[in-house]
């Protein structure tokens, strides 16, 4: 008998249950000089173990957003990343194990995206090591699209997380104290904002079908990285117009004015080719130039994704001399590398 059930989308997997550990094993096999894997806890650890006297940085979250977070473990960024199941927060035991693994005696910074499960589980992990390891926490909440979502109380943590991990990681690499690294991370979060849109849904491997329905001639404006709905739906438009939908709310929310300099980050959601992302960056650059805002630094590519979702997000970070210096500092991770 005929059925109207949607066809399962093809995936490069062996088994739904093993996709996360096999992906982590592949990351370690590809970059043995940079990372090792704690297979029991699904942790990505910086090769060589903790450095005495250096603040340890850890982050984590659901898988499916690669290269976030495991791709940012290495010199000048994270010391560990905890990987949950696809779109599912890691559990407190993972964060506790990561915290202990990176402790070099100078304290540990938890970098947490503002999703309810992540926040609660990192809080519990900090409580589990209280009295043994000094922990500071910074929660990213840079998404201007919605105040609350299916996953959060308050704004979601999205693209600024990548920039914060790089900048705070550089400060820690230089030997700063936990208080100073946390203050830098807090400043990055305060000075950055993001917003994204989707051309298509994504497909969670366990489901095998699209998370939401989106007609071919429509886009979802203000989506979250788990496929959460955004502010509204619009008809597909030229990218110059779609970029305006994202840039103007960010500029307004940050209070950017003529003469400001920003790090402009155009991020792919996983399914849009780089040729299109550079078209989008060109649109963003034209909009900012029209506002008298200069692009001091830039980043373009798939850095915080939602599986194979097509679309892009824009993150703007107001720069100053110190943040620019930490951004330019050497970094060597599977996903970001320069100056080493």
Tab-separated table of C-alpha atoms in Angstrom:
chain	number	residue	atom	x	y	z
A	1	UNK	CA	0.000	0.000	0.000
A	2	UNK	CA	1.297	3.464	-0.849
A	3	UNK	CA	2.394	5.670	2.029
A	4	UNK	CA	2.869	9.400	2.382
A	5	UNK	CA	5.693	9.012	4.900
A	6	UNK	CA	8.701	11.158	3.939
A	7	UNK	CA	11.816	9.409	2.696
A	8	UNK	CA	14.736	9.253	5.111
A	9	UNK	CA	17.585	11.552	4.162
A	10	UNK	CA	20.878	9.855	3.315
A	11	UNK	CA	23.681	10.296	5.863
A	12	UNK	CA	27.350	9.305	6.053
A	13	UNK	CA	26.990	7.184	9.176
A	14	UNK	CA	27.437	3.589	10.296
A	15	UNK	CA	24.874	3.654	13.072
A	16	UNK	CA	22.851	6.436	14.682
A	17	UNK	CA	24.007	5.316	18.128
A	18	UNK	CA	27.716	5.612	17.290
A	19	UNK	CA	27.834	8.795	15.219
A	20	UNK	CA	29.245	10.975	18.023
A	21	UNK	CA	32.057	8.679	19.281
A	22	UNK	CA	33.035	7.744	15.709
A	23	UNK	CA	33.159	11.422	14.733
A	24	UNK	CA	35.365	12.187	17.745
A	25	UNK	CA	37.619	9.248	16.879
A	26	UNK	CA	37.944	10.629	13.369
A	27	UNK	CA	38.831	14.075	14.716
A	28	UNK	CA	41.630	12.579	16.820
A	29	UNK	CA	42.859	10.391	13.959
A	30	UNK	CA	43.056	13.445	11.688
A	31	UNK	CA	44.751	15.719	14.256
A	32	UNK	CA	46.805	13.568	16.662
A	33	UNK	CA	49.251	16.436	17.220
A	34	UNK	CA	46.456	18.666	18.522
A	35	UNK	CA	43.874	16.576	20.361
A	36	UNK	CA	43.239	13.334	22.199
A	37	UNK	CA	39.898	11.744	23.033
A	38	UNK	CA	38.487	10.518	26.316
A	39	UNK	CA	36.187	7.933	24.741
A	40	UNK	CA	34.482	7.053	28.034
A	41	UNK	CA	33.249	10.628	28.477
A	42	UNK	CA	33.143	11.840	24.840
A	43	UNK	CA	35.668	14.582	25.569
A	44	UNK	CA	38.099	16.264	23.200
A	45	UNK	CA	41.279	17.175	25.117
A	46	UNK	CA	44.236	19.287	24.159
A	47	UNK	CA	47.221	17.073	23.406
A	48	UNK	CA	49.917	17.199	26.050
A	49	UNK	CA	47.591	17.647	28.999
A	50	UNK	CA	47.170	20.720	31.226
A	51	UNK	CA	49.928	23.327	31.419
A	52	UNK	CA	50.867	24.266	34.956
A	53	UNK	CA	49.888	27.807	35.824
A	54	UNK	CA	47.644	28.276	32.785
A	55	UNK	CA	43.906	28.884	33.115
A	56	UNK	CA	42.025	25.978	31.540
A	57	UNK	CA	39.177	26.700	29.134
A	58	UNK	CA	36.395	24.231	28.498
A	59	UNK	CA	33.168	24.387	26.569
A	60	UNK	CA	30.732	21.912	25.152
A	61	UNK	CA	27.236	21.251	23.946
A	62	UNK	CA	25.222	19.039	21.721
A	63	UNK	CA	26.909	17.565	18.672
A	64	UNK	CA	25.808	18.585	15.193
A	65	UNK	CA	27.341	22.072	15.327
A	66	UNK	CA	30.832	21.098	14.178
A	67	UNK	CA	33.482	22.391	14.253
A	68	UNK	CA	32.020	23.803	17.487
A	69	UNK	CA	33.357	22.852	20.059
A	70	UNK	CA	35.854	20.050	19.547
A	71	UNK	CA	37.352	21.717	16.500
A	72	UNK	CA	38.506	24.603	18.692
A	73	UNK	CA	40.600	22.555	21.126
A	74	UNK	CA	44.289	23.359	20.829
A	75	UNK	CA	46.874	26.112	21.154
A	76	UNK	CA	45.283	29.494	21.831
A	77	UNK	CA	41.678	28.315	22.270
A	78	UNK	CA	40.037	25.567	24.327
A	79	UNK	CA	41.704	22.955	26.486
A	80	UNK	CA	38.713	20.605	26.367
A	81	UNK	CA	35.270	20.224	24.832
A	82	UNK	CA	32.448	17.947	25.973
A	83	UNK	CA	30.282	16.467	23.219
A	84	UNK	CA	26.677	15.590	23.918
A	85	UNK	CA	24.476	13.600	21.599
A	86	UNK	CA	23.172	15.460	18.542
A	87	UNK	CA	21.453	18.653	19.740
A	88	UNK	CA	21.557	17.356	23.333
A	89	UNK	CA	23.531	18.871	26.193
A	90	UNK	CA	26.448	16.938	27.690
A	91	UNK	CA	25.779	15.643	31.195
A	92	UNK	CA	27.413	17.036	34.378
A	93	UNK	CA	29.776	14.055	34.677
A	94	UNK	CA	31.308	15.002	31.311
A	95	UNK	CA	31.831	18.627	32.331
A	96	UNK	CA	33.269	17.550	35.672
A	97	UNK	CA	35.719	15.196	33.956
A	98	UNK	CA	36.719	17.927	31.507
A	99	UNK	CA	37.235	20.425	34.320
A	100	UNK	CA	39.511	18.036	36.202
A	101	UNK	CA	41.400	17.098	33.024
A	102	UNK	CA	42.385	20.699	32.189
A	103	UNK	CA	43.140	21.981	35.688
A	104	UNK	CA	46.671	23.334	35.779
A	105	UNK	CA	46.338	24.990	39.158
A	106	UNK	CA	45.215	28.409	37.895
A	107	UNK	CA	41.498	27.706	37.699
A	108	UNK	CA	39.122	26.782	34.895
A	109	UNK	CA	36.775	28.907	32.799
A	110	UNK	CA	33.492	27.345	31.679
A	111	UNK	CA	32.237	28.849	28.410
A	112	UNK	CA	28.526	28.045	28.172
A	113	UNK	CA	26.017	28.805	25.427
A	114	UNK	CA	22.712	29.985	26.865
A	115	UNK	CA	20.664	26.834	26.445
A	116	UNK	CA	18.865	25.568	29.524
A	117	UNK	CA	20.454	22.116	29.593
A	118	UNK	CA	23.970	23.447	29.040
A	119	UNK	CA	23.620	26.086	31.760
A	120	UNK	CA	22.208	23.693	34.364
A	121	UNK	CA	24.688	20.914	33.664
A	122	UNK	CA	27.727	23.197	33.732
A	123	UNK	CA	26.441	24.641	37.040
A	124	UNK	CA	26.240	21.139	38.519
A	125	UNK	CA	29.744	20.334	37.275
A	126	UNK	CA	31.108	23.476	38.958
A	127	UNK	CA	29.434	22.400	42.190
A	128	UNK	CA	31.013	18.932	41.923
A	129	UNK	CA	34.547	20.405	41.905
A	130	UNK	CA	33.873	23.237	44.356
A	131	UNK	CA	36.576	23.461	47.001
A	132	UNK	CA	39.052	21.641	44.753
A	133	UNK	CA	39.181	23.726	41.558
A	134	UNK	CA	38.331	27.395	41.163
A	135	UNK	CA	35.778	27.758	38.368
A	136	UNK	CA	34.462	30.871	36.636
A	137	UNK	CA	31.586	30.775	34.161
A	138	UNK	CA	30.683	32.965	31.212
A	139	UNK	CA	27.356	32.410	29.429
A	140	UNK	CA	27.048	33.595	25.824
A	141	UNK	CA	23.696	35.136	24.861
A	142	UNK	CA	24.305	37.082	21.667
A	143	UNK	CA	21.326	36.157	19.463
A	144	UNK	CA	19.156	39.246	18.879
A	145	UNK	CA	16.410	37.314	17.059
A	146	UNK	CA	14.259	36.307	20.017
A	147	UNK	CA	14.266	36.940	23.759
A	148	UNK	CA	13.194	33.403	24.676
A	149	UNK	CA	13.105	30.177	22.654
A	150	UNK	CA	12.222	26.515	22.926
A	151	UNK	CA	15.624	25.895	24.518
A	152	UNK	CA	16.399	29.042	26.512
A	153	UNK	CA	15.348	31.596	29.052
A	154	UNK	CA	16.720	34.752	27.523
A	155	UNK	CA	18.754	35.104	24.359
A	156	UNK	CA	20.469	32.126	22.757
A	157	UNK	CA	24.242	31.742	22.637
A	158	UNK	CA	25.394	31.456	19.019
A	159	UNK	CA	28.170	32.958	16.837
A	160	UNK	CA	29.868	35.072	19.506
A	161	UNK	CA	30.791	31.784	21.214
A	162	UNK	CA	33.410	31.095	18.522
A	163	UNK	CA	34.940	34.565	18.812
A	164	UNK	CA	34.920	34.411	22.606
A	165	UNK	CA	36.666	31.036	22.688
A	166	UNK	CA	39.406	32.432	20.441
A	167	UNK	CA	39.913	35.730	22.251
A	168	UNK	CA	39.671	34.377	25.805
A	169	UNK	CA	41.820	31.435	24.758
A	170	UNK	CA	44.571	33.776	23.584
A	171	UNK	CA	44.435	35.715	26.838
A	172	UNK	CA	44.730	32.485	28.843
A	173	UNK	CA	47.594	31.280	26.625
A	174	UNK	CA	49.463	34.485	27.522
A	175	UNK	CA	49.287	33.585	31.221
A	176	UNK	CA	46.462	35.811	32.447
A	177	UNK	CA	44.643	35.045	35.690
A	178	UNK	CA	41.242	33.386	35.814
A	179	UNK	CA	39.602	36.680	36.793
A	180	UNK	CA	41.207	38.503	33.861
A	181	UNK	CA	40.357	35.789	31.326
A	182	UNK	CA	36.762	35.716	32.561
A	183	UNK	CA	36.568	39.507	32.324
A	184	UNK	CA	37.785	39.382	28.718
A	185	UNK	CA	35.243	36.699	27.878
A	186	UNK	CA	32.463	38.729	29.482
A	187	UNK	CA	33.472	41.790	27.466
A	188	UNK	CA	33.413	39.853	24.194
A	189	UNK	CA	29.906	38.610	24.941
A	190	UNK	CA	28.759	42.144	25.801
A	191	UNK	CA	30.204	43.641	22.616
A	192	UNK	CA	28.966	41.027	20.135
A	193	UNK	CA	25.572	40.222	18.622
A	194	UNK	CA	24.326	37.659	16.091
A	195	UNK	CA	21.335	36.759	13.943
A	196	UNK	CA	20.792	34.052	11.331
A	197	UNK	CA	18.388	32.718	8.742
A	198	UNK	CA	17.648	29.331	7.202
A	199	UNK	CA	16.950	28.405	3.594
A	200	UNK	CA	16.255	24.770	4.556
A	201	UNK	CA	15.713	22.651	7.627
A	202	UNK	CA	18.289	20.245	8.996
A	203	UNK	CA	17.875	16.506	9.523
A	204	UNK	CA	18.729	14.995	12.908
A	205	UNK	CA	20.203	11.520	12.199
A	206	UNK	CA	17.915	9.757	14.667
A	207	UNK	CA	14.846	11.280	13.002
A	208	UNK	CA	15.963	10.904	9.400
A	209	UNK	CA	13.537	13.566	8.180
A	210	UNK	CA	13.596	17.399	8.207
A	211	UNK	CA	13.049	19.058	11.586
A	212	UNK	CA	10.589	21.599	10.159
A	213	UNK	CA	8.805	22.294	6.903
A	214	UNK	CA	9.962	25.306	4.910
A	215	UNK	CA	8.502	25.948	1.457
A	216	UNK	CA	10.987	26.310	-1.397
A	217	UNK	CA	10.184	30.012	-1.802
A	218	UNK	CA	10.461	30.959	1.885
A	219	UNK	CA	13.215	31.512	4.469
A	220	UNK	CA	13.075	31.402	8.281
A	221	UNK	CA	14.533	34.621	9.695
A	222	UNK	CA	16.094	34.469	13.148
A	223	UNK	CA	16.510	30.705	13.487
A	224	UNK	CA	18.397	29.008	16.296
A	225	UNK	CA	21.136	26.459	15.747
A	226	UNK	CA	18.806	23.567	16.600
A	227	UNK	CA	16.213	24.515	14.015
A	228	UNK	CA	14.152	26.587	16.440
A	229	UNK	CA	11.825	29.037	14.694
A	230	UNK	CA	12.877	32.647	14.455
A	231	UNK	CA	11.156	36.003	14.247
A	232	UNK	CA	9.220	35.442	11.053
A	233	UNK	CA	9.104	33.847	7.625
A	234	UNK	CA	9.825	35.832	4.483
A	235	UNK	CA	9.795	35.122	0.780
A	236	UNK	CA	13.210	34.203	-0.607
A	237	UNK	CA	14.942	37.433	-1.665
A	238	UNK	CA	18.311	38.560	-3.086
A	239	UNK	CA	21.052	38.150	-0.494
A	240	UNK	CA	21.552	41.937	-0.300
A	241	UNK	CA	18.046	42.168	1.133
A	242	UNK	CA	18.383	39.120	3.382
A	243	UNK	CA	21.635	40.467	4.805
A	244	UNK	CA	19.795	43.684	5.733
A	245	UNK	CA	17.310	41.603	7.748
A	246	UNK	CA	20.219	40.342	9.861
A	247	UNK	CA	22.641	43.263	10.001
A	248	UNK	CA	20.273	46.086	10.903
A	249	UNK	CA	18.910	44.479	14.112
A	250	UNK	CA	22.492	43.741	15.196
A	251	UNK	CA	23.711	47.277	14.501
A	252	UNK	CA	20.734	48.700	16.370
A	253	UNK	CA	21.061	46.374	19.361
A	254	UNK	CA	24.806	46.984	19.722
A	255	UNK	CA	24.406	50.728	19.228
A	256	UNK	CA	27.070	50.758	16.521
A	257	UNK	CA	27.726	54.181	15.040
A	258	UNK	CA	29.808	55.776	12.319
A	259	UNK	CA	33.505	55.304	13.037
A	260	UNK	CA	33.147	52.030	14.929
A	261	UNK	CA	35.273	49.066	13.876
A	262	UNK	CA	33.980	45.496	14.021
A	263	UNK	CA	34.985	41.917	13.513
A	264	UNK	CA	32.469	40.770	10.886
A	265	UNK	CA	31.737	37.055	10.994
A	266	UNK	CA	29.574	35.497	8.272
A	267	UNK	CA	28.902	31.924	9.302
A	268	UNK	CA	27.468	29.102	7.236
A	269	UNK	CA	24.860	26.908	8.878
A	270	UNK	CA	26.387	23.784	7.301
A	271	UNK	CA	24.705	23.456	3.903
A	272	UNK	CA	25.553	26.631	1.997
A	273	UNK	CA	28.689	26.595	-0.189
A	274	UNK	CA	31.504	29.046	0.375
A	275	UNK	CA	30.803	30.873	-2.890
A	276	UNK	CA	27.414	31.884	-1.453
A	277	UNK	CA	28.878	32.822	1.928
A	278	UNK	CA	31.281	35.236	0.241
A	279	UNK	CA	28.361	36.750	-1.674
A	280	UNK	CA	26.682	37.216	1.710
A	281	UNK	CA	29.844	38.743	3.204
A	282	UNK	CA	29.982	41.189	0.296
A	283	UNK	CA	26.412	42.221	1.119
A	284	UNK	CA	27.288	42.668	4.792
A	285	UNK	CA	30.358	44.734	3.890
A	286	UNK	CA	28.289	47.066	1.680
A	287	UNK	CA	25.700	47.572	4.413
A	288	UNK	CA	28.342	48.365	7.034
A	289	UNK	CA	30.189	50.721	4.691
A	290	UNK	CA	26.938	52.593	4.151
A	291	UNK	CA	26.663	53.030	7.930
A	292	UNK	CA	30.260	54.249	8.220
A	293	UNK	CA	31.270	51.131	10.175
A	294	UNK	CA	34.647	49.655	9.252
A	295	UNK	CA	35.518	45.961	9.162
A	296	UNK	CA	38.697	45.603	11.189
A	297	UNK	CA	38.785	41.810	11.090
A	298	UNK	CA	36.692	39.148	9.353
A	299	UNK	CA	35.823	35.464	9.406
A	300	UNK	CA	33.845	33.598	6.735
A	301	UNK	CA	32.928	29.919	6.687
A	302	UNK	CA	31.137	27.096	8.486
A	303	UNK	CA	32.176	27.546	12.119
A	304	UNK	CA	28.986	26.991	14.156
A	305	UNK	CA	26.600	24.854	12.153
A	306	UNK	CA	23.268	23.091	12.335
A	307	UNK	CA	24.063	19.814	10.576
A	308	UNK	CA	23.303	20.373	6.861
A	309	UNK	CA	20.971	23.374	7.218
A	310	UNK	CA	21.406	25.855	4.369
A	311	UNK	CA	21.585	29.497	5.379
A	312	UNK	CA	23.891	31.901	7.170
A	313	UNK	CA	24.283	33.999	10.269
A	314	UNK	CA	25.982	37.316	10.872
A	315	UNK	CA	27.941	38.150	14.022
A	316	UNK	CA	29.404	41.582	14.659
A	317	UNK	CA	31.877	42.198	17.485
A	318	UNK	CA	32.805	45.773	18.361
A	319	UNK	CA	36.610	45.841	18.356
A	320	UNK	CA	39.141	47.717	20.439
A	321	UNK	CA	42.923	47.433	20.454
A	322	UNK	CA	43.025	44.750	23.140
A	323	UNK	CA	40.395	42.480	21.589
A	324	UNK	CA	42.058	42.872	18.200
A	325	UNK	CA	45.407	41.853	19.689
A	326	UNK	CA	43.944	38.697	21.248
A	327	UNK	CA	42.119	37.857	18.013
A	328	UNK	CA	45.367	38.144	16.056
A	329	UNK	CA	47.340	36.029	18.540
A	330	UNK	CA	48.532	32.597	17.338
A	331	UNK	CA	46.015	29.769	17.272
A	332	UNK	CA	46.384	26.155	16.191
A	333	UNK	CA	43.280	23.972	16.398
A	334	UNK	CA	41.640	21.596	13.923
A	335	UNK	CA	39.324	24.364	12.702
A	336	UNK	CA	41.223	27.633	13.252
A	337	UNK	CA	44.904	28.208	12.739
A	338	UNK	CA	47.113	31.211	12.106
A	339	UNK	CA	50.320	32.747	13.413
A	340	UNK	CA	51.854	29.475	14.643
